[in-house]
PDB file of C-alpha atoms in Angstrom:
ATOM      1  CA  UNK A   1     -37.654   8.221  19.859  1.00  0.00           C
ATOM      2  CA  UNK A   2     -36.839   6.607  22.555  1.00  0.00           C
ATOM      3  CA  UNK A   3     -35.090   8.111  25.369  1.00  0.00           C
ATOM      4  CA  UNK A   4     -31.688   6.301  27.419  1.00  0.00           C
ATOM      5  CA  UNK A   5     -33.787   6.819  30.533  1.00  0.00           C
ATOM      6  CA  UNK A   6     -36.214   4.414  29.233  1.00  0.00           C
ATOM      7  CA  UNK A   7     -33.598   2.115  28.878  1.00  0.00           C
ATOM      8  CA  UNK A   8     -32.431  -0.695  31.609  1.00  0.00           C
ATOM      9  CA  UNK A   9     -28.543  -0.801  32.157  1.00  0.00           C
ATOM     10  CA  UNK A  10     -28.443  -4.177  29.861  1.00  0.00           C
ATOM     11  CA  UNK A  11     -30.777  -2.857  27.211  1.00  0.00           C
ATOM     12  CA  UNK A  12     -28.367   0.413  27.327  1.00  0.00           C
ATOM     13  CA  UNK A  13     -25.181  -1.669  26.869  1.00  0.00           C
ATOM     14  CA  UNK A  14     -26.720  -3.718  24.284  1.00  0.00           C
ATOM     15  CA  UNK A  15     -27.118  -0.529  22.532  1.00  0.00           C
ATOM     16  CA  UNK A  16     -23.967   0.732  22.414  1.00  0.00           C
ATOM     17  CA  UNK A  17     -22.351  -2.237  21.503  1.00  0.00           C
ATOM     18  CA  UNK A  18     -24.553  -2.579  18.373  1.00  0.00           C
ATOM     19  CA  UNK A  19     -23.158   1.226  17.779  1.00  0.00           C
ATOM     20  CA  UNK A  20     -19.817   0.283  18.394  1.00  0.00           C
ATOM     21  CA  UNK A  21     -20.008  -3.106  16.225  1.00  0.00           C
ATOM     22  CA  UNK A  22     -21.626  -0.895  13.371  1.00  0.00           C
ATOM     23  CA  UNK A  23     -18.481   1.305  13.326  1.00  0.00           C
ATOM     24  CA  UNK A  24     -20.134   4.094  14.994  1.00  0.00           C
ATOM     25  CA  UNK A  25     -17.906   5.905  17.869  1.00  0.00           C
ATOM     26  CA  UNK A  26     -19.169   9.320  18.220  1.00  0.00           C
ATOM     27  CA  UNK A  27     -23.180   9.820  18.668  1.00  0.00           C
ATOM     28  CA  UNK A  28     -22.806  13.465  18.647  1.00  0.00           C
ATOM     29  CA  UNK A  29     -20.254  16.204  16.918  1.00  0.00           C
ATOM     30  CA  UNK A  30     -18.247  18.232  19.223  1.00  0.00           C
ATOM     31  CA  UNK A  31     -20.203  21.724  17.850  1.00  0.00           C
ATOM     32  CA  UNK A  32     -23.844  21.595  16.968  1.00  0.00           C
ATOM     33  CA  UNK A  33     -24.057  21.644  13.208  1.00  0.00           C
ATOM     34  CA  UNK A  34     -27.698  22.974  11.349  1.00  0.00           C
ATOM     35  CA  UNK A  35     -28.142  20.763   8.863  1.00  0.00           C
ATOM     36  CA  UNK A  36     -31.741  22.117   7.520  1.00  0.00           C
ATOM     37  CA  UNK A  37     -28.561  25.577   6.613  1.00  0.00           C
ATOM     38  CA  UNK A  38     -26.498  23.603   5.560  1.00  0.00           C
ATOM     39  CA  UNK A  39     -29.143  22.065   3.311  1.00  0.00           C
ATOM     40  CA  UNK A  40     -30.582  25.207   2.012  1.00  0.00           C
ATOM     41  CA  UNK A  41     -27.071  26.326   0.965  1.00  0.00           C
ATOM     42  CA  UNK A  42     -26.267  23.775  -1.025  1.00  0.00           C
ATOM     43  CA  UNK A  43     -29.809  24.429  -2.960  1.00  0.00           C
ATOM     44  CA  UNK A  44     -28.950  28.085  -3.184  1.00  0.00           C
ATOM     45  CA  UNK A  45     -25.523  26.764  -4.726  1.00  0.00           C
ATOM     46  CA  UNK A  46     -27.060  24.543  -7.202  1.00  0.00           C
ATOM     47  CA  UNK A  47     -29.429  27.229  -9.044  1.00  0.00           C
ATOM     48  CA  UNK A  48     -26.764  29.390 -10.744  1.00  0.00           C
ATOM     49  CA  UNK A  49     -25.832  26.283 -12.245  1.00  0.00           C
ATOM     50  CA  UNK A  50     -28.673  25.022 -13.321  1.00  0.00           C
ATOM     51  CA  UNK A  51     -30.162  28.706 -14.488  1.00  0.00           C
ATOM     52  CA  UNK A  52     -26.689  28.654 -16.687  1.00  0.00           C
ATOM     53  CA  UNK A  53     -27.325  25.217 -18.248  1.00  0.00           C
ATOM     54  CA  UNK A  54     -30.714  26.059 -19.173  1.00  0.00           C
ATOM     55  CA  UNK A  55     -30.010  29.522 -21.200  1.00  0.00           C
ATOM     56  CA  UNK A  56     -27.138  27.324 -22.636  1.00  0.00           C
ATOM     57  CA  UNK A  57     -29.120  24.059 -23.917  1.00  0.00           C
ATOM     58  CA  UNK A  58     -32.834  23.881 -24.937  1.00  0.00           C
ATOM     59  CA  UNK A  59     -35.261  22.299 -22.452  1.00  0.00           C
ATOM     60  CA  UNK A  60     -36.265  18.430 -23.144  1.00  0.00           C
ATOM     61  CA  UNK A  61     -38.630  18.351 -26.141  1.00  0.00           C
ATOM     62  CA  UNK A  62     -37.156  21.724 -27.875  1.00  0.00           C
ATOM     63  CA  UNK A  63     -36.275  21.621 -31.252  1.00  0.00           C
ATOM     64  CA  UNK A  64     -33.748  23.550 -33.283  1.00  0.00           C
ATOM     65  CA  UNK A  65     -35.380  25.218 -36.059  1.00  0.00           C
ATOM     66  CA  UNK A  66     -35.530  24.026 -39.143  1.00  0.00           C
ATOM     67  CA  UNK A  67     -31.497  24.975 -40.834  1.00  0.00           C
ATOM     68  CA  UNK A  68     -29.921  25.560 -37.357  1.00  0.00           C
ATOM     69  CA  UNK A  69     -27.820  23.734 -36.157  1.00  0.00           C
ATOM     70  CA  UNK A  70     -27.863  22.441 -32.415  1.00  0.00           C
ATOM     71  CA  UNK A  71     -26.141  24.594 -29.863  1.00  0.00           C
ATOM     72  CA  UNK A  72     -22.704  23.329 -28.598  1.00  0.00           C
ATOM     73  CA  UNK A  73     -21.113  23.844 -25.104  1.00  0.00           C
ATOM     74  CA  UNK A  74     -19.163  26.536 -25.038  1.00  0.00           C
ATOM     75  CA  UNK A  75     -15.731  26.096 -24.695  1.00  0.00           C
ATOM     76  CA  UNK A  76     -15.275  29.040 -22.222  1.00  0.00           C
ATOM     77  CA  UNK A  77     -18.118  27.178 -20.005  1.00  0.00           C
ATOM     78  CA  UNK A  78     -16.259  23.563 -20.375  1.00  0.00           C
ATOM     79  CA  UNK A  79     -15.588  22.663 -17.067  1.00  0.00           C
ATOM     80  CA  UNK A  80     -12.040  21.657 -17.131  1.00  0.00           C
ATOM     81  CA  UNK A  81     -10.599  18.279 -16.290  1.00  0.00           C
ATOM     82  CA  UNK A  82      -9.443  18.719 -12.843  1.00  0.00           C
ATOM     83  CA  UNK A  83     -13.189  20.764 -11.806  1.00  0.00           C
ATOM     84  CA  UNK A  84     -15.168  17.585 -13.800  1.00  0.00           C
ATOM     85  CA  UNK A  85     -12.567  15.270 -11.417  1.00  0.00           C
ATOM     86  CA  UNK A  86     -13.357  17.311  -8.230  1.00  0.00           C
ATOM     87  CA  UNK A  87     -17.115  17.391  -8.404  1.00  0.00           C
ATOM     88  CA  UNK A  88     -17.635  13.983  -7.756  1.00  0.00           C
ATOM     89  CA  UNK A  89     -16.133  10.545  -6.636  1.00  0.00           C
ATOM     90  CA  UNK A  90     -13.176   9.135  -8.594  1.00  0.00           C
ATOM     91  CA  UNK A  91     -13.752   5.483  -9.408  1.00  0.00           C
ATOM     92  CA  UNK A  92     -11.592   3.228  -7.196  1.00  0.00           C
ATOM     93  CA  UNK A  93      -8.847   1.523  -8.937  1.00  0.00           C
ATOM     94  CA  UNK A  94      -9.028  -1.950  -9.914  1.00  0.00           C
ATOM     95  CA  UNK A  95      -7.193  -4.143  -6.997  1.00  0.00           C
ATOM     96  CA  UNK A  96      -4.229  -5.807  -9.375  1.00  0.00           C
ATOM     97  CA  UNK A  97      -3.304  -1.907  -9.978  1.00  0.00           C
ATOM     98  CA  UNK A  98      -3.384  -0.960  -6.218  1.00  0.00           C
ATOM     99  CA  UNK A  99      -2.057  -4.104  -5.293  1.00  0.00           C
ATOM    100  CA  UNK A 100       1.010  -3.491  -8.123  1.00  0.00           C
ATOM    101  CA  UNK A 101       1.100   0.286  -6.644  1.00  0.00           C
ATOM    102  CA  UNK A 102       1.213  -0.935  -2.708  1.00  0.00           C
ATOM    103  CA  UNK A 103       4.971  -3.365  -4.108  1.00  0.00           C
ATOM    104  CA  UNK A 104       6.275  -0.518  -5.510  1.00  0.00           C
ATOM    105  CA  UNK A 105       5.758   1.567  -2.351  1.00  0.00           C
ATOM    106  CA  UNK A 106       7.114  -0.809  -0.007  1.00  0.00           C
ATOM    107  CA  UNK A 107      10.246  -1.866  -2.125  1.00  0.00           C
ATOM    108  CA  UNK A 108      11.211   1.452  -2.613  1.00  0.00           C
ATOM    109  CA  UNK A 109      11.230   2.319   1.132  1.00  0.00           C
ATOM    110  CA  UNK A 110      15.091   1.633   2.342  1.00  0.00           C
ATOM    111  CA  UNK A 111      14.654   2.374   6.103  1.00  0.00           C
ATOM    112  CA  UNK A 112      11.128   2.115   8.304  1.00  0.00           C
ATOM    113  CA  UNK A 113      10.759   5.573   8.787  1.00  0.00           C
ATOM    114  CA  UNK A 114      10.263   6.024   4.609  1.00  0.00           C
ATOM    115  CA  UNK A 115       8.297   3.160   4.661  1.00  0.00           C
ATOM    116  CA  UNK A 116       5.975   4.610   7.800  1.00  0.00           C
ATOM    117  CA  UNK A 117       5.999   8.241   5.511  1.00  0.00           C
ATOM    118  CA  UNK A 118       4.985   5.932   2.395  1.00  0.00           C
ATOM    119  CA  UNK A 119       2.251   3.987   4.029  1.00  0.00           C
ATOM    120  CA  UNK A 120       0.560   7.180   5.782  1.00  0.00           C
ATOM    121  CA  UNK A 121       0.183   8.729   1.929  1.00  0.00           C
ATOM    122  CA  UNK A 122      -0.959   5.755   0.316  1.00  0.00           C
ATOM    123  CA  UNK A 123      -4.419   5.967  -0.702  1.00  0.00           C
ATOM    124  CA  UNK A 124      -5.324   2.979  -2.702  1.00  0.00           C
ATOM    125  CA  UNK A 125      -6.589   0.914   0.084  1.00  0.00           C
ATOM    126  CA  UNK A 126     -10.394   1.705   0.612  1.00  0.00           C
ATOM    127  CA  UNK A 127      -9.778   0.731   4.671  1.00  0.00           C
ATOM    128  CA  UNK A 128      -8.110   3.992   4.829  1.00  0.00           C
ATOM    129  CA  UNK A 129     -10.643   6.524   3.825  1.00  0.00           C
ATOM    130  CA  UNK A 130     -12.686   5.021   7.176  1.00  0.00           C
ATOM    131  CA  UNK A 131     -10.005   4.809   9.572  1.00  0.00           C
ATOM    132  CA  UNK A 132      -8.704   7.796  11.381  1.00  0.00           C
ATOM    133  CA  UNK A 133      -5.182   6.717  12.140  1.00  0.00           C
ATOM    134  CA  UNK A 134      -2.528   4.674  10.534  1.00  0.00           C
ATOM    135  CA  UNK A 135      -0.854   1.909  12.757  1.00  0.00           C
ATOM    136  CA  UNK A 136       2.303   0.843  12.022  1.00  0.00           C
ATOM    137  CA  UNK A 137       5.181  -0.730  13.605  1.00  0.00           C
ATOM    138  CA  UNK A 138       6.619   0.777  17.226  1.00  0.00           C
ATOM    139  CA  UNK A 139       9.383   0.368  19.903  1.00  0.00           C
ATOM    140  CA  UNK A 140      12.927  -1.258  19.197  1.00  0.00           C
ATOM    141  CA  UNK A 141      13.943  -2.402  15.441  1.00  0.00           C
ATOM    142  CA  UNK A 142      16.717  -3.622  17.028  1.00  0.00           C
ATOM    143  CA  UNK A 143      15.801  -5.810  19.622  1.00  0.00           C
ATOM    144  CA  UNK A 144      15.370  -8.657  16.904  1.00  0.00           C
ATOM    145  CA  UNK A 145      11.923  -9.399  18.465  1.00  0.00           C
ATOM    146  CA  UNK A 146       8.720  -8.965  16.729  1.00  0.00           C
ATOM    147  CA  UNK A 147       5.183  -9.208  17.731  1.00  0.00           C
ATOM    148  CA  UNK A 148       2.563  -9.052  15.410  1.00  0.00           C
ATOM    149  CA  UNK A 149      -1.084  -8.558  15.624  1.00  0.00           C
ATOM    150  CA  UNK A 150      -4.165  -9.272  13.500  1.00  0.00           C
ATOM    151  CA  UNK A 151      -5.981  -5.300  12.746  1.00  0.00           C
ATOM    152  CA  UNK A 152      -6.495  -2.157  14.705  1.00  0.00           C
ATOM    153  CA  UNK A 153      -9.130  -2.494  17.139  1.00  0.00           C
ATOM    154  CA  UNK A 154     -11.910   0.822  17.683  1.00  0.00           C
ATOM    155  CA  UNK A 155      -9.611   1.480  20.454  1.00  0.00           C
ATOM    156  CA  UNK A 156      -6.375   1.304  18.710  1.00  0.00           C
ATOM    157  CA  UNK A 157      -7.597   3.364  15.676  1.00  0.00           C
ATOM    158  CA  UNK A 158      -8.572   6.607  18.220  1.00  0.00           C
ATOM    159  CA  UNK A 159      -5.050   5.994  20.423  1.00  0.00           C
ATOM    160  CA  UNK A 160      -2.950   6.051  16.982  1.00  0.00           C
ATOM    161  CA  UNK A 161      -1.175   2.693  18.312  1.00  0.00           C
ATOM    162  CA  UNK A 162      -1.436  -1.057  18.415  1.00  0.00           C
ATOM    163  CA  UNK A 163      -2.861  -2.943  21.530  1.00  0.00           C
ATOM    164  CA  UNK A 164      -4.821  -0.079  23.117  1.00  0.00           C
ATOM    165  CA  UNK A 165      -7.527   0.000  26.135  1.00  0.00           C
ATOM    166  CA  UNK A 166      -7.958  -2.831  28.089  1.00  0.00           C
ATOM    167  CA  UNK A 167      -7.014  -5.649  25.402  1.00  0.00           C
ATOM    168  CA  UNK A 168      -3.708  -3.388  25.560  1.00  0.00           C
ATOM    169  CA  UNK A 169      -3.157  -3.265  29.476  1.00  0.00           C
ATOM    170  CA  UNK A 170      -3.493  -7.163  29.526  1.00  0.00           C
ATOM    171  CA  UNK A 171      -0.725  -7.291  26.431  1.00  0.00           C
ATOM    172  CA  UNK A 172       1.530  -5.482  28.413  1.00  0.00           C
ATOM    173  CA  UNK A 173       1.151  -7.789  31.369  1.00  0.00           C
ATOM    174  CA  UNK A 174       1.439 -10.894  29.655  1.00  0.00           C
ATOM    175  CA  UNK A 175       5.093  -9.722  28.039  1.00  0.00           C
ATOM    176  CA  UNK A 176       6.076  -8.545  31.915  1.00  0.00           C
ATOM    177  CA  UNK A 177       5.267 -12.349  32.667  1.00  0.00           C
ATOM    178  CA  UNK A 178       8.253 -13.177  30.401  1.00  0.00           C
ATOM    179  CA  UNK A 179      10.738 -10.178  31.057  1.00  0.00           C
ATOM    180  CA  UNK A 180       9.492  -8.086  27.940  1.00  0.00           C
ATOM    181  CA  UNK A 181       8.051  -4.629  27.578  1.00  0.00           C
ATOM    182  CA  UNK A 182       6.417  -3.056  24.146  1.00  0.00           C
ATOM    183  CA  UNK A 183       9.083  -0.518  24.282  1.00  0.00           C
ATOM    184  CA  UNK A 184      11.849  -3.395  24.094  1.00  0.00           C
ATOM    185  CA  UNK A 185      10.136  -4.633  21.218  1.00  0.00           C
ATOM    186  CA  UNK A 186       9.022  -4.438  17.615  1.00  0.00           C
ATOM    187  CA  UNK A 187       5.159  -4.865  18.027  1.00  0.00           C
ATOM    188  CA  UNK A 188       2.623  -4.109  14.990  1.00  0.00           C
ATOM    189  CA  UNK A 189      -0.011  -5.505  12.756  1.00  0.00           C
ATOM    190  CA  UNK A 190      -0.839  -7.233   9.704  1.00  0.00           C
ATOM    191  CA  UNK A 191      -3.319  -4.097   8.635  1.00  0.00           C
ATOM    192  CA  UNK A 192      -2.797  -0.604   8.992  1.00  0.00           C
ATOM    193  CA  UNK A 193      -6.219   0.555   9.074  1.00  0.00           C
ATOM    194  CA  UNK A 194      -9.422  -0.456  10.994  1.00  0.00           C
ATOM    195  CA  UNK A 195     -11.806  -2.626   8.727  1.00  0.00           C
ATOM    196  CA  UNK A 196     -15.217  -0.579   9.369  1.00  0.00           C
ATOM    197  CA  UNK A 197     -17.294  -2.196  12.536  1.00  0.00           C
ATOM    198  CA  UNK A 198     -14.143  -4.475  12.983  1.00  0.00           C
ATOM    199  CA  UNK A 199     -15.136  -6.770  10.085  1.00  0.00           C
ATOM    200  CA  UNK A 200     -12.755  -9.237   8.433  1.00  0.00           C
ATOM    201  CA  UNK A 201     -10.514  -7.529   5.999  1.00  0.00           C
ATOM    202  CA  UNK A 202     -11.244  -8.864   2.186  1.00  0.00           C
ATOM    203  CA  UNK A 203      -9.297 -11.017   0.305  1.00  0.00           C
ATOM    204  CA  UNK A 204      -8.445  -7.776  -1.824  1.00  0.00           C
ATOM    205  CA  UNK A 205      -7.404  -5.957   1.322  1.00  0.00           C
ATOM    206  CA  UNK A 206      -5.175  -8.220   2.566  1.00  0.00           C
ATOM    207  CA  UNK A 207      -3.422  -8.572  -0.760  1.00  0.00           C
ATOM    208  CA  UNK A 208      -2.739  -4.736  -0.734  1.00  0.00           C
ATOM    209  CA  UNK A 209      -1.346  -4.288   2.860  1.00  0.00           C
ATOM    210  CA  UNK A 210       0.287  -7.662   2.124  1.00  0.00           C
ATOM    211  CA  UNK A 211       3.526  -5.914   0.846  1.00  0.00           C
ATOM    212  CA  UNK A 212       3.093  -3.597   3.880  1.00  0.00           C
ATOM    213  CA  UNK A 213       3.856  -6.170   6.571  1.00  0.00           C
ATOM    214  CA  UNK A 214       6.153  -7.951   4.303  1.00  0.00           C
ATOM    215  CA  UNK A 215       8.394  -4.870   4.251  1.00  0.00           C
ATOM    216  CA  UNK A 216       8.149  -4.265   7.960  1.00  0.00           C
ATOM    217  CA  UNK A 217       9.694  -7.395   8.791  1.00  0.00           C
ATOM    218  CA  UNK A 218      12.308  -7.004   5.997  1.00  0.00           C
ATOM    219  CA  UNK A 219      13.829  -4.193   6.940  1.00  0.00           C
ATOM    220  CA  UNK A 220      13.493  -5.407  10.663  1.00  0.00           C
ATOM    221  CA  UNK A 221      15.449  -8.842  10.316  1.00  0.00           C
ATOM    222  CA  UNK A 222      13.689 -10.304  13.520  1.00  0.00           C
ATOM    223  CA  UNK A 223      15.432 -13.267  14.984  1.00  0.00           C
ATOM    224  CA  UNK A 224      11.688 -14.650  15.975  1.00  0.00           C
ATOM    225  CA  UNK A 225       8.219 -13.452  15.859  1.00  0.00           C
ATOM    226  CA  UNK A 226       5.430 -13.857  17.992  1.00  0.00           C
ATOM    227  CA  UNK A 227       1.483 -13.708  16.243  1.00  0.00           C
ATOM    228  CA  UNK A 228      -1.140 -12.932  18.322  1.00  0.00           C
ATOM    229  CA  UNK A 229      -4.967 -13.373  16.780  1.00  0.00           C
ATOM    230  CA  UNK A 230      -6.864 -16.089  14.060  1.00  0.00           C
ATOM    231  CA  UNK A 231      -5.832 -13.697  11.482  1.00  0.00           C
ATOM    232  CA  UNK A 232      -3.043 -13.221  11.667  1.00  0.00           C
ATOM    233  CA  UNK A 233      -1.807 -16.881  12.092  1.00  0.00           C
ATOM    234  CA  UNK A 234      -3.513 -17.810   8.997  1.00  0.00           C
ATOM    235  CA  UNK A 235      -2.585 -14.435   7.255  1.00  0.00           C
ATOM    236  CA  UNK A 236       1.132 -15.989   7.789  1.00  0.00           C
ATOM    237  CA  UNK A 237       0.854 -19.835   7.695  1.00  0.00           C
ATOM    238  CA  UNK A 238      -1.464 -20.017   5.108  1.00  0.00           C
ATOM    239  CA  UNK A 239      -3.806 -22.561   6.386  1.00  0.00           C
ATOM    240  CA  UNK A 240      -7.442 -21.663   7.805  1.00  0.00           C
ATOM    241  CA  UNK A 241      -7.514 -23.909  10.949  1.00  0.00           C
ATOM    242  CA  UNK A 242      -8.526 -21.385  13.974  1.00  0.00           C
ATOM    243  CA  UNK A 243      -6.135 -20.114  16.463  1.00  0.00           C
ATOM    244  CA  UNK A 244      -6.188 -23.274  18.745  1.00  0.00           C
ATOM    245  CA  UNK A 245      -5.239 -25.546  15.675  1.00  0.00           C
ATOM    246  CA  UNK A 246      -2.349 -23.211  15.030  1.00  0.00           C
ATOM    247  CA  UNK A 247      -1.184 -22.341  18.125  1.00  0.00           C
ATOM    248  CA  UNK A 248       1.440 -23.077  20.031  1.00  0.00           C
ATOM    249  CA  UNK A 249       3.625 -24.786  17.317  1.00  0.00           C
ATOM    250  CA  UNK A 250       6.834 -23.506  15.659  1.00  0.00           C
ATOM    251  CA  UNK A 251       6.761 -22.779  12.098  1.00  0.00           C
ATOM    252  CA  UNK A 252       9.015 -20.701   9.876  1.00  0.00           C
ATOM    253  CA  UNK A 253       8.278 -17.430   7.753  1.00  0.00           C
ATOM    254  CA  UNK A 254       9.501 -16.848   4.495  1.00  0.00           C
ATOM    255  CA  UNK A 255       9.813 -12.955   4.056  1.00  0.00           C
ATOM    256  CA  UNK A 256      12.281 -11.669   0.834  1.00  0.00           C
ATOM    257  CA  UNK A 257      15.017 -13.688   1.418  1.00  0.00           C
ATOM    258  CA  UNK A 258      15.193 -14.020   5.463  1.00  0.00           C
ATOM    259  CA  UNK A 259      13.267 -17.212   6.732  1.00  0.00           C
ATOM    260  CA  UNK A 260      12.523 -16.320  10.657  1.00  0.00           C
ATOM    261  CA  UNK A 261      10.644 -18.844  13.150  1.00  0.00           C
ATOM    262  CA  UNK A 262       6.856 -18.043  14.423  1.00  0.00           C
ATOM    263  CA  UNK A 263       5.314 -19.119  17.171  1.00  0.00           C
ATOM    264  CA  UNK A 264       0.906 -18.204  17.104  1.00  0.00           C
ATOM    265  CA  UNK A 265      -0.982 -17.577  20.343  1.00  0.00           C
ATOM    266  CA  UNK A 266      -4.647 -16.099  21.413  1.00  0.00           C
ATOM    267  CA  UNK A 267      -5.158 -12.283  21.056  1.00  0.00           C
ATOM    268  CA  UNK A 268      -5.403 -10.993  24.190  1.00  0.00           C
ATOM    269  CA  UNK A 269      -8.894  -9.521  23.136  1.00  0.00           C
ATOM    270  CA  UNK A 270      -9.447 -13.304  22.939  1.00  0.00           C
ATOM    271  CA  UNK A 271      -8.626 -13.655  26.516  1.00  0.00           C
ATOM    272  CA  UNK A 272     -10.670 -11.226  27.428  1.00  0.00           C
ATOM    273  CA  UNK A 273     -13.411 -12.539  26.340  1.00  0.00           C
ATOM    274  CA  UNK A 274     -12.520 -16.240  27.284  1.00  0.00           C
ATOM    275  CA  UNK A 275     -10.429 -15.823  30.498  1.00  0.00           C
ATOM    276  CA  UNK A 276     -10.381 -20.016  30.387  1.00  0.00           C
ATOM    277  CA  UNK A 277      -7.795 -19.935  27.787  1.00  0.00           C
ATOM    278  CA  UNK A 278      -5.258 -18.175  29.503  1.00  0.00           C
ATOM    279  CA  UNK A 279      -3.443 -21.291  30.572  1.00  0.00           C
ATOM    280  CA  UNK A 280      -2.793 -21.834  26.684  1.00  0.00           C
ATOM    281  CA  UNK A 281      -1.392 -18.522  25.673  1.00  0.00           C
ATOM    282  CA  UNK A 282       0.770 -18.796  29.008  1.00  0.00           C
ATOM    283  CA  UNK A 283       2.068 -22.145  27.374  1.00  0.00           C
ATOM    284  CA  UNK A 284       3.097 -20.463  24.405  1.00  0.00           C
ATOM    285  CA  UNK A 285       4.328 -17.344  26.103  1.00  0.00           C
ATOM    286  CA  UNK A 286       6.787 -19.548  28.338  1.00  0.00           C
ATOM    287  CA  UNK A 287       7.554 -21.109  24.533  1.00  0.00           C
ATOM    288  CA  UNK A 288       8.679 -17.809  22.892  1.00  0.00           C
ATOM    289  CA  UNK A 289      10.588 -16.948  25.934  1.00  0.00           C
ATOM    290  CA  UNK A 290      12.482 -20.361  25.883  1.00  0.00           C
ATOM    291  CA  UNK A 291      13.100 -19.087  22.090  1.00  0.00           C
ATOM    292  CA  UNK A 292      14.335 -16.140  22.712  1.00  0.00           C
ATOM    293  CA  UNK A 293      16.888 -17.235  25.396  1.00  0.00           C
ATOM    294  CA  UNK A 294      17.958 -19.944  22.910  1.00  0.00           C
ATOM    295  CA  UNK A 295      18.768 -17.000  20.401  1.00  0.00           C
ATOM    296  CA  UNK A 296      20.295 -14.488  23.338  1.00  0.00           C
ATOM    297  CA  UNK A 297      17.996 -12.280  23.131  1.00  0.00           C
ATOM    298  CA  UNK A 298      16.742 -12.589  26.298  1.00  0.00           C
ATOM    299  CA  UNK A 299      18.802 -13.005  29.180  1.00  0.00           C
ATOM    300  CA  UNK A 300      17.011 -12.841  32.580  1.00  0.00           C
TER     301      UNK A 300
END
C-alpha cells in the first residue's frame, strides 16, 4: 500500500478527486469496526440454519426408500412471507409503476410542506437509497421567483440544501449583484437526490422525479424562473443543445395549467471552473432582473 507521504501534493489531489468522482466521501468510519468479528458472526449465524435444513431434507444424491414418500417442509419451519421478504433484496419495481406511483404522490400533495413529507418517504427512486439527504425546495413561496438547479452536488447532499460550499458562496453573490438573496426566493432542483459520483441522472430517473419538480412549481405559481446548469435547461426546454446554445433566451414553461417564462444561465459550478464565462451569466443575470422589475417583483 502506498502511503499519502509518498505522495506529491498533485498526485494527493488527484487522488482524492478520483475518490470524490467515484462517490466516495468518507475514507474512514467514525468508530473502528472489526470486520474479521463481524465476519465470524455471521458464520456462527448461518450454521443453525444450515444444521436445521440438513436433518430436515436428505443430502444431494439421497434417496427415499423404496414406498416412502419424499419429506416435505414443515409447515411449522415455513418461513413466513414477510421473514422470506426480509432476508434478502426486494426486486426493484419496473419504472412505468414507479413512475405511475411518483404522479400519484405529487398530485395528491395540496400544499409544499405535504409534498416535501411525500417526497422524503418515497422510495421508488433507486437515487435515494445512495443519497443521504433529500433536497427540496427552500426560502419564500411567495416571492413569485424561482430558481432552479440541475442535481445535488457531494456538497449539497452532506449540507441537506441546494447550492452548498463554494459553488454555493458564489450563488449567493451573483443574486446580491441583482438585489436578491436565497432567503427572498424559491430556489431548488430538478432531482432530489445525488446521482452516485455525480453522474447524469437516467432517462428513467428523470421521468420519476419529473412529477416532483412539476409539482413544486405548481403549487408555487412563480411569475418567472431562472435555470441554472445543462441539465436542467434541457430537462425544461426539451432540446439537447448545451448551456451556451440555450442560454440567455426567454422561453416559456408549461407546468399543469400555468405557462411561466424561463430564462437558462451557467451553473455557478460552471463558473467555477471556467471563470471566462462570467461575463455571460452576468448578461443573463442583468436579463432576469430586467424581468423581474417588468413583473414588480423587484423594485430596487
Amino acid at each position: 500500500m502506498i502511503s499519502a507521504n509518498d505522495l506529491s501534493p498533485a498526485e494527493l489531489a488527484a487522488l482524492l478527486h478520483f475518490h470524490a468522482d467515484a462517490g466516495v466521501e468518507w475514507l474512514l468510519e467514525e468508530e473502528a469496526i472489526d470486520r474479521f468479528a463481524e465476519f465470524e458472526a455471521m458464520k456462527a449465524a448461518r450454521r443453525p440454519a444450515a444444521a436445521q435444513a440438513q436433518q430436515q431434507h436428505p443430502a444431494a444424491g439421497e434417496r427415499p426408500a423404496p414406498g416412502q414418500a419424499p419429506p416435505r417442509p414443515n409447515a411449522a419451519t415455513r418461513p413466513a412471507p414477510a421473514e422470506r421478504a426480509a432476508s434478502g433484496p426486494q426486486p426493484a419495481i419496473p419504472d412505468g409503476e414507479a413512475v405511475q406511483q411518483a404522479r400519484f404522490v405529487a398530485e395528491t400533495a395540496r400544499s409544499l410542506v405535504e409534498l416535501k413529507t411525500a417526497i422524503e418517504a418515497f422510495s421508488s427512486c433507486n437515487l435515494k437509497h445512495s443519497a443521504r439527504s433529500t433536497i427540496f425546495a427552500s426560502g419564500d413561496a411567495e416571492s413569485g421567483i424561482m430558481v432552479i438547479g440541475s442535481a445535488p452536488s457531494a456538497e449539497d447532499d452532506r449540507e441537506g440544501m441546494p447550492f452548498s460550499g463554494k459553488s454555493g458562496q458564489l450563488f449567493d453573490k451573483m443574486l446580491a449583484a441583482i438585489g436578491l438573496k436565497r432567503s427572498a426566493i424559491l430556489l431548488t432542483q430538478v432531482i432530489p437526490w445525488r446521482p452516485p459520483g455525480n453522474r447524469a441522472p437516467s432517462a428513467a430517473e428523470m421521468d420519476i422525479c419529473r412529477p416532483f419538480i412539476e409539482r413544486q412549481i405548481a403549487l408555487a405559481e412563480p411569475k418567472a424562473i431562472l435555470l441554472l446548469g445543462n441539465f436542467s435547461a434541457r430537462f425544461f426546454f426539451g432540446e439537447n443543445d448545451t448551456i451556451h446554445g440555450l442560454r440567455g433566451r426567454w422561453k416559456e414553461i408549461a407546468v399543469a395549467d400555468c405557462v411561466i417564462p424561463a430564462i437558462a444561465s451557467l451553473h455557478p459550478q460552471d463558473l467555477l471552473t471556467a471563470p471566462v464565462n462570467k461575463r455571460l451569466a452576468w448578461n443573463d443575470l442583468l436579463a432576469f432582473q430586467a424581468k423581474l422589475k417588468s413583473l414588480s417583483l423587484l423594485t430596487n
